[in-house]
Amino acid sequence: MTNATTKKFARARFPKHTSPYIFALYMATIMAFLMSLVITFAEFGVGPHYMENVMNAYQVAMPAAFVCILVVRPIVVRLVGLTVHGH
């Protein structure tokens, strides 16, 4: 890509200190949706209101997952540091 093309597609980026929160947001969004799909399927099966039920579950799961990730992430980082050799 040329410099002109690169500038044309430049994206706004968040500051580095927001990384844990952006990570938590992306992780919570994806995992809560996937878990809502699986748990709704396991509980009710696939029916005419499957996606409606998934989205109702997601409305509860996403904020809960976001808060849980913010709490658990530092613990997991510490555990990984204790169990994985550095370079």
mmCIF file of N, CA and C in Angstrom:
data_model
loop_
_atom_site.group_PDB
_atom_site.id
_atom_site.type_symbol
_atom_site.label_atom_id
_atom_site.label_comp_id
_atom_site.label_asym_id
_atom_site.label_seq_id
_atom_site.Cartn_x
_atom_site.Cartn_y
_atom_site.Cartn_z
ATOM 1 N N MET A 1 0.833 -1.183 0.000
ATOM 2 C CA MET A 1 0.000 0.000 0.000
ATOM 3 C C MET A 1 0.878 1.248 0.000
ATOM 4 N N THR A 2 0.415 2.248 -0.651
ATOM 5 C CA THR A 2 1.148 3.506 -0.671
ATOM 6 C C THR A 2 0.792 4.321 0.566
ATOM 7 N N ASN A 3 1.547 5.366 0.826
ATOM 8 C CA ASN A 3 1.259 6.227 1.971
ATOM 9 C C ASN A 3 -0.111 6.864 1.860
ATOM 10 N N ALA A 4 -0.509 7.236 0.653
ATOM 11 C CA ALA A 4 -1.823 7.841 0.452
ATOM 12 C C ALA A 4 -2.925 6.844 0.798
ATOM 13 N N THR A 5 -2.747 5.602 0.393
ATOM 14 C CA THR A 5 -3.737 4.569 0.691
ATOM 15 C C THR A 5 -3.771 4.282 2.183
ATOM 16 N N THR A 6 -2.608 4.229 2.815
ATOM 17 C CA THR A 6 -2.531 3.968 4.238
ATOM 18 C C THR A 6 -3.225 5.068 5.024
ATOM 19 N N LYS A 7 -3.002 6.311 4.670
ATOM 20 C CA LYS A 7 -3.642 7.437 5.358
ATOM 21 C C LYS A 7 -5.150 7.416 5.162
ATOM 22 N N LYS A 8 -5.585 6.994 3.988
ATOM 23 C CA LYS A 8 -7.012 6.958 3.692
ATOM 24 C C LYS A 8 -7.740 5.982 4.610
ATOM 25 N N PHE A 9 -7.064 4.878 4.995
ATOM 26 C CA PHE A 9 -7.693 3.856 5.810
ATOM 27 C C PHE A 9 -7.227 3.893 7.268
ATOM 28 N N ALA A 10 -6.673 5.013 7.704
ATOM 29 C CA ALA A 10 -6.219 5.134 9.089
ATOM 30 C C ALA A 10 -7.415 5.022 10.035
ATOM 31 N N ARG A 11 -7.182 4.359 11.162
ATOM 32 C CA ARG A 11 -8.244 4.163 12.138
ATOM 33 C C ARG A 11 -7.911 4.908 13.420
ATOM 34 N N ALA A 12 -8.940 5.304 14.114
ATOM 35 C CA ALA A 12 -8.741 5.881 15.438
ATOM 36 C C ALA A 12 -8.402 4.741 16.385
ATOM 37 N N ARG A 13 -7.469 4.977 17.267
ATOM 38 C CA ARG A 13 -7.053 3.945 18.212
ATOM 39 C C ARG A 13 -7.135 4.491 19.622
ATOM 40 N N PHE A 14 -7.381 3.581 20.554
ATOM 41 C CA PHE A 14 -7.435 3.952 21.954
ATOM 42 C C PHE A 14 -6.025 4.016 22.531
ATOM 43 N N PRO A 15 -5.830 4.792 23.581
ATOM 44 C CA PRO A 15 -4.509 4.831 24.228
ATOM 45 C C PRO A 15 -4.155 3.475 24.833
ATOM 46 N N LYS A 16 -2.852 3.213 24.957
ATOM 47 C CA LYS A 16 -2.364 1.917 25.437
ATOM 48 C C LYS A 16 -2.894 1.566 26.831
ATOM 49 N N HIS A 17 -3.075 2.559 27.699
ATOM 50 C CA HIS A 17 -3.523 2.265 29.063
ATOM 51 C C HIS A 17 -4.961 1.733 29.130
ATOM 52 N N THR A 18 -5.704 1.811 28.027
ATOM 53 C CA THR A 18 -7.064 1.278 28.007
ATOM 54 C C THR A 18 -7.113 -0.189 27.574
ATOM 55 N N SER A 19 -5.955 -0.773 27.285
ATOM 56 C CA SER A 19 -5.895 -2.156 26.780
ATOM 57 C C SER A 19 -6.656 -3.164 27.633
ATOM 58 N N PRO A 20 -6.514 -3.164 28.957
ATOM 59 C CA PRO A 20 -7.256 -4.164 29.744
ATOM 60 C C PRO A 20 -8.774 -4.035 29.591
ATOM 61 N N TYR A 21 -9.249 -2.822 29.428
ATOM 62 C CA TYR A 21 -10.687 -2.608 29.306
ATOM 63 C C TYR A 21 -11.191 -2.978 27.910
ATOM 64 N N ILE A 22 -10.402 -2.675 26.897
ATOM 65 C CA ILE A 22 -10.769 -3.048 25.527
ATOM 66 C C ILE A 22 -10.729 -4.569 25.396
ATOM 67 N N PHE A 23 -9.700 -5.192 25.972
ATOM 68 C CA PHE A 23 -9.622 -6.653 25.993
ATOM 69 C C PHE A 23 -10.864 -7.238 26.647
ATOM 70 N N ALA A 24 -11.228 -6.719 27.812
ATOM 71 C CA ALA A 24 -12.401 -7.222 28.536
ATOM 72 C C ALA A 24 -13.674 -7.029 27.722
ATOM 73 N N LEU A 25 -13.793 -5.902 27.061
ATOM 74 C CA LEU A 25 -14.981 -5.643 26.247
ATOM 75 C C LEU A 25 -15.099 -6.643 25.102
ATOM 76 N N TYR A 26 -14.007 -6.834 24.355
ATOM 77 C CA TYR A 26 -14.043 -7.784 23.236
ATOM 78 C C TYR A 26 -14.279 -9.209 23.728
ATOM 79 N N MET A 27 -13.562 -9.603 24.770
ATOM 80 C CA MET A 27 -13.703 -10.960 25.293
ATOM 81 C C MET A 27 -15.120 -11.197 25.810
ATOM 82 N N ALA A 28 -15.654 -10.254 26.560
ATOM 83 C CA ALA A 28 -17.008 -10.400 27.092
ATOM 84 C C ALA A 28 -18.045 -10.454 25.972
ATOM 85 N N THR A 29 -17.884 -9.603 24.980
ATOM 86 C CA THR A 29 -18.840 -9.566 23.866
ATOM 87 C C THR A 29 -18.890 -10.903 23.147
ATOM 88 N N ILE A 30 -17.730 -11.436 22.823
ATOM 89 C CA ILE A 30 -17.665 -12.690 22.070
ATOM 90 C C ILE A 30 -18.085 -13.881 22.928
ATOM 91 N N MET A 31 -17.508 -14.000 24.121
ATOM 92 C CA MET A 31 -17.790 -15.163 24.962
ATOM 93 C C MET A 31 -19.234 -15.186 25.462
ATOM 94 N N ALA A 32 -19.774 -14.046 25.834
ATOM 95 C CA ALA A 32 -21.160 -14.004 26.300
ATOM 96 C C ALA A 32 -22.113 -14.415 25.184
ATOM 97 N N PHE A 33 -21.834 -13.973 23.964
ATOM 98 C CA PHE A 33 -22.700 -14.357 22.851
ATOM 99 C C PHE A 33 -22.607 -15.851 22.569
ATOM 100 N N LEU A 34 -21.391 -16.383 22.519
ATOM 101 C CA LEU A 34 -21.228 -17.819 22.268
ATOM 102 C C LEU A 34 -21.879 -18.657 23.369
ATOM 103 N N MET A 35 -21.667 -18.249 24.606
ATOM 104 C CA MET A 35 -22.263 -19.000 25.718
ATOM 105 C C MET A 35 -23.786 -18.882 25.705
ATOM 106 N N SER A 36 -24.304 -17.735 25.333
ATOM 107 C CA SER A 36 -25.762 -17.580 25.228
ATOM 108 C C SER A 36 -26.326 -18.508 24.158
ATOM 109 N N LEU A 37 -25.616 -18.629 23.033
ATOM 110 C CA LEU A 37 -26.045 -19.561 21.986
ATOM 111 C C LEU A 37 -26.089 -20.996 22.511
ATOM 112 N N VAL A 38 -25.016 -21.423 23.164
ATOM 113 C CA VAL A 38 -24.900 -22.808 23.626
ATOM 114 C C VAL A 38 -25.894 -23.108 24.748
ATOM 115 N N ILE A 39 -25.970 -22.240 25.736
ATOM 116 C CA ILE A 39 -26.841 -22.506 26.888
ATOM 117 C C ILE A 39 -28.315 -22.463 26.484
ATOM 118 N N THR A 40 -28.679 -21.525 25.607
ATOM 119 C CA THR A 40 -30.065 -21.472 25.130
ATOM 120 C C THR A 40 -30.403 -22.737 24.347
ATOM 121 N N PHE A 41 -29.480 -23.203 23.533
ATOM 122 C CA PHE A 41 -29.695 -24.449 22.791
ATOM 123 C C PHE A 41 -29.856 -25.627 23.747
ATOM 124 N N ALA A 42 -28.992 -25.711 24.753
ATOM 125 C CA ALA A 42 -29.052 -26.824 25.705
ATOM 126 C C ALA A 42 -30.336 -26.802 26.528
ATOM 127 N N GLU A 43 -30.781 -25.609 26.860
ATOM 128 C CA GLU A 43 -31.969 -25.486 27.722
ATOM 129 C C GLU A 43 -33.279 -25.644 26.951
ATOM 130 N N PHE A 44 -33.370 -25.015 25.784
ATOM 131 C CA PHE A 44 -34.649 -24.967 25.062
ATOM 132 C C PHE A 44 -34.623 -25.613 23.682
ATOM 133 N N GLY A 45 -33.440 -25.900 23.160
ATOM 134 C CA GLY A 45 -33.352 -26.408 21.796
ATOM 135 C C GLY A 45 -33.553 -25.277 20.803
ATOM 136 N N VAL A 46 -33.521 -25.639 19.523
ATOM 137 C CA VAL A 46 -33.723 -24.635 18.478
ATOM 138 C C VAL A 46 -35.188 -24.623 18.111
ATOM 139 N N GLY A 47 -35.806 -23.480 18.300
ATOM 140 C CA GLY A 47 -37.217 -23.323 17.971
ATOM 141 C C GLY A 47 -37.427 -21.999 17.266
ATOM 142 N N PRO A 48 -38.686 -21.650 17.095
ATOM 143 C CA PRO A 48 -38.979 -20.413 16.360
ATOM 144 C C PRO A 48 -38.477 -19.147 17.064
ATOM 145 N N HIS A 49 -38.275 -19.205 18.371
ATOM 146 C CA HIS A 49 -37.839 -18.025 19.124
ATOM 147 C C HIS A 49 -36.412 -18.179 19.646
ATOM 148 N N TYR A 50 -35.640 -19.049 18.998
ATOM 149 C CA TYR A 50 -34.287 -19.336 19.477
ATOM 150 C C TYR A 50 -33.433 -18.072 19.590
ATOM 151 N N MET A 51 -33.317 -17.291 18.530
ATOM 152 C CA MET A 51 -32.457 -16.107 18.554
ATOM 153 C C MET A 51 -33.000 -15.042 19.504
ATOM 154 N N GLU A 52 -34.291 -14.951 19.639
ATOM 155 C CA GLU A 52 -34.880 -14.016 20.605
ATOM 156 C C GLU A 52 -34.478 -14.422 22.030
ATOM 157 N N ASN A 53 -34.544 -15.712 22.318
ATOM 158 C CA ASN A 53 -34.119 -16.210 23.622
ATOM 159 C C ASN A 53 -32.622 -16.005 23.846
ATOM 160 N N VAL A 54 -31.828 -16.216 22.795
ATOM 161 C CA VAL A 54 -30.384 -15.986 22.887
ATOM 162 C C VAL A 54 -30.110 -14.527 23.230
ATOM 163 N N MET A 55 -30.756 -13.617 22.551
ATOM 164 C CA MET A 55 -30.507 -12.199 22.797
ATOM 165 C C MET A 55 -30.985 -11.767 24.179
ATOM 166 N N ASN A 56 -32.066 -12.366 24.672
ATOM 167 C CA ASN A 56 -32.509 -12.072 26.036
ATOM 168 C C ASN A 56 -31.466 -12.545 27.048
ATOM 169 N N ALA A 57 -30.907 -13.716 26.824
ATOM 170 C CA ALA A 57 -29.852 -14.224 27.704
ATOM 171 C C ALA A 57 -28.608 -13.353 27.585
ATOM 172 N N TYR A 58 -28.287 -12.919 26.380
ATOM 173 C CA TYR A 58 -27.096 -12.104 26.132
ATOM 174 C C TYR A 58 -27.160 -10.766 26.872
ATOM 175 N N GLN A 59 -28.350 -10.195 26.980
ATOM 176 C CA GLN A 59 -28.510 -8.920 27.683
ATOM 177 C C GLN A 59 -28.079 -9.019 29.141
ATOM 178 N N VAL A 60 -28.225 -10.181 29.730
ATOM 179 C CA VAL A 60 -27.782 -10.404 31.109
ATOM 180 C C VAL A 60 -26.321 -10.830 31.132
ATOM 181 N N ALA A 61 -25.941 -11.698 30.205
ATOM 182 C CA ALA A 61 -24.608 -12.307 30.215
ATOM 183 C C ALA A 61 -23.498 -11.315 29.877
ATOM 184 N N MET A 62 -23.715 -10.406 28.958
ATOM 185 C CA MET A 62 -22.635 -9.536 28.499
ATOM 186 C C MET A 62 -22.125 -8.618 29.612
ATOM 187 N N PRO A 63 -22.980 -7.871 30.285
ATOM 188 C CA PRO A 63 -22.452 -7.014 31.365
ATOM 189 C C PRO A 63 -21.807 -7.832 32.488
ATOM 190 N N ALA A 64 -22.395 -8.977 32.807
ATOM 191 C CA ALA A 64 -21.825 -9.837 33.849
ATOM 192 C C ALA A 64 -20.450 -10.343 33.426
ATOM 193 N N ALA A 65 -20.317 -10.756 32.172
ATOM 194 C CA ALA A 65 -19.033 -11.245 31.669
ATOM 195 C C ALA A 65 -17.988 -10.141 31.680
ATOM 196 N N PHE A 66 -18.374 -8.928 31.334
ATOM 197 C CA PHE A 66 -17.437 -7.802 31.314
ATOM 198 C C PHE A 66 -16.868 -7.547 32.711
ATOM 199 N N VAL A 67 -17.727 -7.491 33.699
ATOM 200 C CA VAL A 67 -17.282 -7.266 35.078
ATOM 201 C C VAL A 67 -16.420 -8.433 35.554
ATOM 202 N N CYS A 68 -16.842 -9.657 35.266
ATOM 203 C CA CYS A 68 -16.069 -10.836 35.684
ATOM 204 C C CYS A 68 -14.677 -10.847 35.058
ATOM 205 N N ILE A 69 -14.571 -10.491 33.800
ATOM 206 C CA ILE A 69 -13.263 -10.466 33.140
ATOM 207 C C ILE A 69 -12.366 -9.405 33.769
ATOM 208 N N LEU A 70 -12.928 -8.240 34.091
ATOM 209 C CA LEU A 70 -12.127 -7.204 34.740
ATOM 210 C C LEU A 70 -11.586 -7.683 36.085
ATOM 211 N N VAL A 71 -12.380 -8.473 36.804
ATOM 212 C CA VAL A 71 -11.956 -8.984 38.111
ATOM 213 C C VAL A 71 -10.962 -10.132 37.964
ATOM 214 N N VAL A 72 -11.216 -11.041 37.034
ATOM 215 C CA VAL A 72 -10.437 -12.271 36.916
ATOM 216 C C VAL A 72 -9.136 -12.079 36.135
ATOM 217 N N ARG A 73 -9.084 -11.150 35.204
ATOM 218 C CA ARG A 73 -7.910 -10.985 34.341
ATOM 219 C C ARG A 73 -6.604 -10.822 35.120
ATOM 220 N N PRO A 74 -6.528 -9.962 36.124
ATOM 221 C CA PRO A 74 -5.255 -9.840 36.855
ATOM 222 C C PRO A 74 -4.834 -11.141 37.542
ATOM 223 N N ILE A 75 -5.792 -11.905 38.004
ATOM 224 C CA ILE A 75 -5.495 -13.191 38.648
ATOM 225 C C ILE A 75 -4.927 -14.155 37.613
ATOM 226 N N VAL A 76 -5.533 -14.202 36.445
ATOM 227 C CA VAL A 76 -5.074 -15.102 35.382
ATOM 228 C C VAL A 76 -3.681 -14.695 34.906
ATOM 229 N N VAL A 77 -3.443 -13.405 34.748
ATOM 230 C CA VAL A 77 -2.114 -12.938 34.337
ATOM 231 C C VAL A 77 -1.070 -13.389 35.361
ATOM 232 N N ARG A 78 -1.389 -13.271 36.619
ATOM 233 C CA ARG A 78 -0.461 -13.706 37.683
ATOM 234 C C ARG A 78 -0.233 -15.218 37.626
ATOM 235 N N LEU A 79 -1.291 -16.000 37.460
ATOM 236 C CA LEU A 79 -1.166 -17.451 37.387
ATOM 237 C C LEU A 79 -0.326 -17.876 36.178
ATOM 238 N N VAL A 80 -0.530 -17.231 35.059
ATOM 239 C CA VAL A 80 0.269 -17.541 33.862
ATOM 240 C C VAL A 80 1.726 -17.213 34.124
ATOM 241 N N GLY A 81 1.986 -16.092 34.759
ATOM 242 C CA GLY A 81 3.363 -15.723 35.088
ATOM 243 C C GLY A 81 4.035 -16.720 36.007
ATOM 244 N N LEU A 82 3.267 -17.347 36.887
ATOM 245 C CA LEU A 82 3.805 -18.333 37.814
ATOM 246 C C LEU A 82 4.026 -19.704 37.164
ATOM 247 N N THR A 83 3.346 -19.970 36.057
ATOM 248 C CA THR A 83 3.394 -21.313 35.468
ATOM 249 C C THR A 83 4.073 -21.395 34.109
ATOM 250 N N VAL A 84 4.436 -20.252 33.507
ATOM 251 C CA VAL A 84 5.045 -20.255 32.176
ATOM 252 C C VAL A 84 6.421 -19.605 32.271
ATOM 253 N N HIS A 85 7.422 -20.266 31.673
ATOM 254 C CA HIS A 85 8.765 -19.702 31.633
ATOM 255 C C HIS A 85 8.814 -18.480 30.728
ATOM 256 N N GLY A 86 9.558 -17.478 31.151
ATOM 257 C CA GLY A 86 9.789 -16.308 30.314
ATOM 258 C C GLY A 86 10.887 -16.576 29.315
ATOM 259 N N HIS A 87 11.095 -15.671 28.404
ATOM 260 C CA HIS A 87 12.141 -15.837 27.386
ATOM 261 C C HIS A 87 13.493 -15.499 27.950
#
